[in-house]
Short mmCIF file of C-alpha atoms in Angstrom, two decimals:
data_model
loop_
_atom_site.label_atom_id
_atom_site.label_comp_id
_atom_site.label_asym_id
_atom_site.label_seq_id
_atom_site.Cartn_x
_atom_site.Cartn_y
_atom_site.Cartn_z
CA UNK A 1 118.81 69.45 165.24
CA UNK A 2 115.01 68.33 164.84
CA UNK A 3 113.81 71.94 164.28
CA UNK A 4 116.26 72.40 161.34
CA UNK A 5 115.73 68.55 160.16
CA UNK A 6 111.98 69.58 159.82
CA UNK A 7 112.33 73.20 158.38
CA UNK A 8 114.72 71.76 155.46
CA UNK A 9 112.64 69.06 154.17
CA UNK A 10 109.23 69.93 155.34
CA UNK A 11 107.87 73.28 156.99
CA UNK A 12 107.82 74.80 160.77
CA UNK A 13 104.32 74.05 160.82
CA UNK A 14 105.27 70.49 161.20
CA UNK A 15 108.30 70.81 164.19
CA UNK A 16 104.98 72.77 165.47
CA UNK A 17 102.55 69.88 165.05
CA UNK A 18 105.22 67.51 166.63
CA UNK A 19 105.79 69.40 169.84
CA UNK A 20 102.64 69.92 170.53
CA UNK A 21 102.14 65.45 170.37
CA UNK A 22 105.61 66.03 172.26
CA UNK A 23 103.72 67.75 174.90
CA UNK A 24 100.91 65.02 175.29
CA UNK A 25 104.01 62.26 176.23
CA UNK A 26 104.52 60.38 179.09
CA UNK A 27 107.65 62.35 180.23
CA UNK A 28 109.55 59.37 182.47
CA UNK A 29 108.38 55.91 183.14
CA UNK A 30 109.41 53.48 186.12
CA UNK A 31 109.87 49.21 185.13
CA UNK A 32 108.76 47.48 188.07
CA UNK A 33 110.29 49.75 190.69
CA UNK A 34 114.01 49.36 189.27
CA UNK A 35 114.69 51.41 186.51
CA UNK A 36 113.63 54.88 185.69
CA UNK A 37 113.44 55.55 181.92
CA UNK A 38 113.50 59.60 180.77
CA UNK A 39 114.68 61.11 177.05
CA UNK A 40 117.19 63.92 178.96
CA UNK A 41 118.61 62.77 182.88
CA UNK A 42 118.55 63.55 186.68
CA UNK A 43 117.15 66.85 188.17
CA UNK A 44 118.52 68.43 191.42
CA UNK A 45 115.06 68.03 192.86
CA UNK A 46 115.40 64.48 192.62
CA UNK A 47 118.00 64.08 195.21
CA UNK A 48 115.91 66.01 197.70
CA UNK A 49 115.62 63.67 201.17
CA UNK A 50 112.19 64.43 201.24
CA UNK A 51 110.96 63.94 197.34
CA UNK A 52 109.72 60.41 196.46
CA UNK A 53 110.62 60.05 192.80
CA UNK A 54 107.79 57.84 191.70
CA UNK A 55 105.60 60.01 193.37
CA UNK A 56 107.00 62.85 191.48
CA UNK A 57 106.75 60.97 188.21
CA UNK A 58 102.89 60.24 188.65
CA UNK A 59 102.19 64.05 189.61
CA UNK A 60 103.33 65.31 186.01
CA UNK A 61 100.22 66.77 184.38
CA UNK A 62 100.46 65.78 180.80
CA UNK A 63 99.55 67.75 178.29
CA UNK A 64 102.32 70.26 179.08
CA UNK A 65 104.53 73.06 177.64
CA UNK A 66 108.61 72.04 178.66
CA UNK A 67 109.41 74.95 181.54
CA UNK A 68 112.99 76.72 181.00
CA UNK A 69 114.30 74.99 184.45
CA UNK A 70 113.06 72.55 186.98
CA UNK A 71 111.82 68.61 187.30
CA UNK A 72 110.07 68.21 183.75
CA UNK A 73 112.83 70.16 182.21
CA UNK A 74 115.36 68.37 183.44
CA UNK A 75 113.91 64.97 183.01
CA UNK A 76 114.32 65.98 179.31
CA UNK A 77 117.16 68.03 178.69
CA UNK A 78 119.71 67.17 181.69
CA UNK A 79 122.53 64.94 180.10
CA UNK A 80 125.44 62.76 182.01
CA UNK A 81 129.20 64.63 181.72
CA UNK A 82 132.22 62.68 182.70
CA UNK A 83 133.94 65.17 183.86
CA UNK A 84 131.55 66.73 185.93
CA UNK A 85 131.25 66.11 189.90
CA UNK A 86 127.83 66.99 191.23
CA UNK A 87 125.03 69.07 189.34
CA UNK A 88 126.91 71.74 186.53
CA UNK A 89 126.09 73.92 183.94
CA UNK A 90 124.80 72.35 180.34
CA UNK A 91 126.04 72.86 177.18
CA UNK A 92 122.93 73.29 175.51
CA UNK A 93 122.05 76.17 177.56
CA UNK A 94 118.75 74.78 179.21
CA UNK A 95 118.71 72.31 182.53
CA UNK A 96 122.09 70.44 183.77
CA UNK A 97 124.62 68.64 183.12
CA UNK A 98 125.26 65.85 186.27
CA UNK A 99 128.38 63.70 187.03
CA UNK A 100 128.48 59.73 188.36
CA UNK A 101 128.53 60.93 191.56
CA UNK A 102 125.00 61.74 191.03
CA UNK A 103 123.34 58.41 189.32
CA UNK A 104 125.08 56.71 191.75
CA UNK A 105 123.61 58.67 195.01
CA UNK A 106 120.22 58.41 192.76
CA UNK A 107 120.48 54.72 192.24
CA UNK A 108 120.92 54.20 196.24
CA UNK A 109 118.67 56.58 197.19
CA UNK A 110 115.84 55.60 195.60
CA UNK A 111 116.66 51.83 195.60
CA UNK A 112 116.87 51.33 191.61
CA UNK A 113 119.16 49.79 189.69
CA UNK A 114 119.54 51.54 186.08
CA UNK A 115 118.71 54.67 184.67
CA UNK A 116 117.78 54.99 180.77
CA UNK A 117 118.34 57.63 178.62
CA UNK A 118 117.22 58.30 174.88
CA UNK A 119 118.40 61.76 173.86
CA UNK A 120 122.10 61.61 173.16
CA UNK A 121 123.66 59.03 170.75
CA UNK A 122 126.97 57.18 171.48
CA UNK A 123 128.92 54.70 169.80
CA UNK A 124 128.11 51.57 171.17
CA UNK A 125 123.92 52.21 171.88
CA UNK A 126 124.65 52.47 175.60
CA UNK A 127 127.40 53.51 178.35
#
């Protein structure tokens, strides 16, 4: 991954330097009320009846170190699995791996119409 991309040609020092601008990054952004845009996917928190997304987005204190589990975490490190109904376990080993089922009760609940992802690469740019 990064870490090793950065350890081969360069040094650690520099996967150091880059996490800690990492850590100074907006974490998610919402376009005009309609799509949500995040580098990892949906958090279990998100789907609470009572939690108001945007709300949620605008309370992330920025700078900030990534916590092992939770909202931030997951709007990082979550990723989509087609196989997968509901909230699962991730591959990776850190957040959670989330089905259809779950964009789609996240699109309707919160009255958007797209979420964006950066952090995994697939063959045509986009599913």
């Amino acid at each position: 991954g990064f870490y090793d991309e950065c350890k081969q040609r360069y040094n650690v020092k520099l996967w150091k330097t880059f996490c800690d601008v990492f850590n100074f990054l907006p974490a998610c952004a919402i376009i005009d009320d309609r799509v949500i845009c995040m580098h990892g996917g949906l958090s279990q928190q998100m789907l609470d009846q009572n939690a108001r997304v945007r709300d949620m987005v605008l309370a992330i204190d920025r700078p900030a170190d990534i916590p092992d589990q939770g909202f931030l975490c997951d709007l990082l490190w979550s990723d989509p699995h087609p196989e997968v109904m509901g909230f699962g376990n991730n591959d990776r080993g850190v957040s959670v791996s989330f089905g259809t089922d779950i964009v789609n009760r996240f699109l309707q609940k919160e009255d958007m119409d797209l979420v964006v992802r950066a952090h995994q690469v697939v063959e045509d740019g986009y599913e």
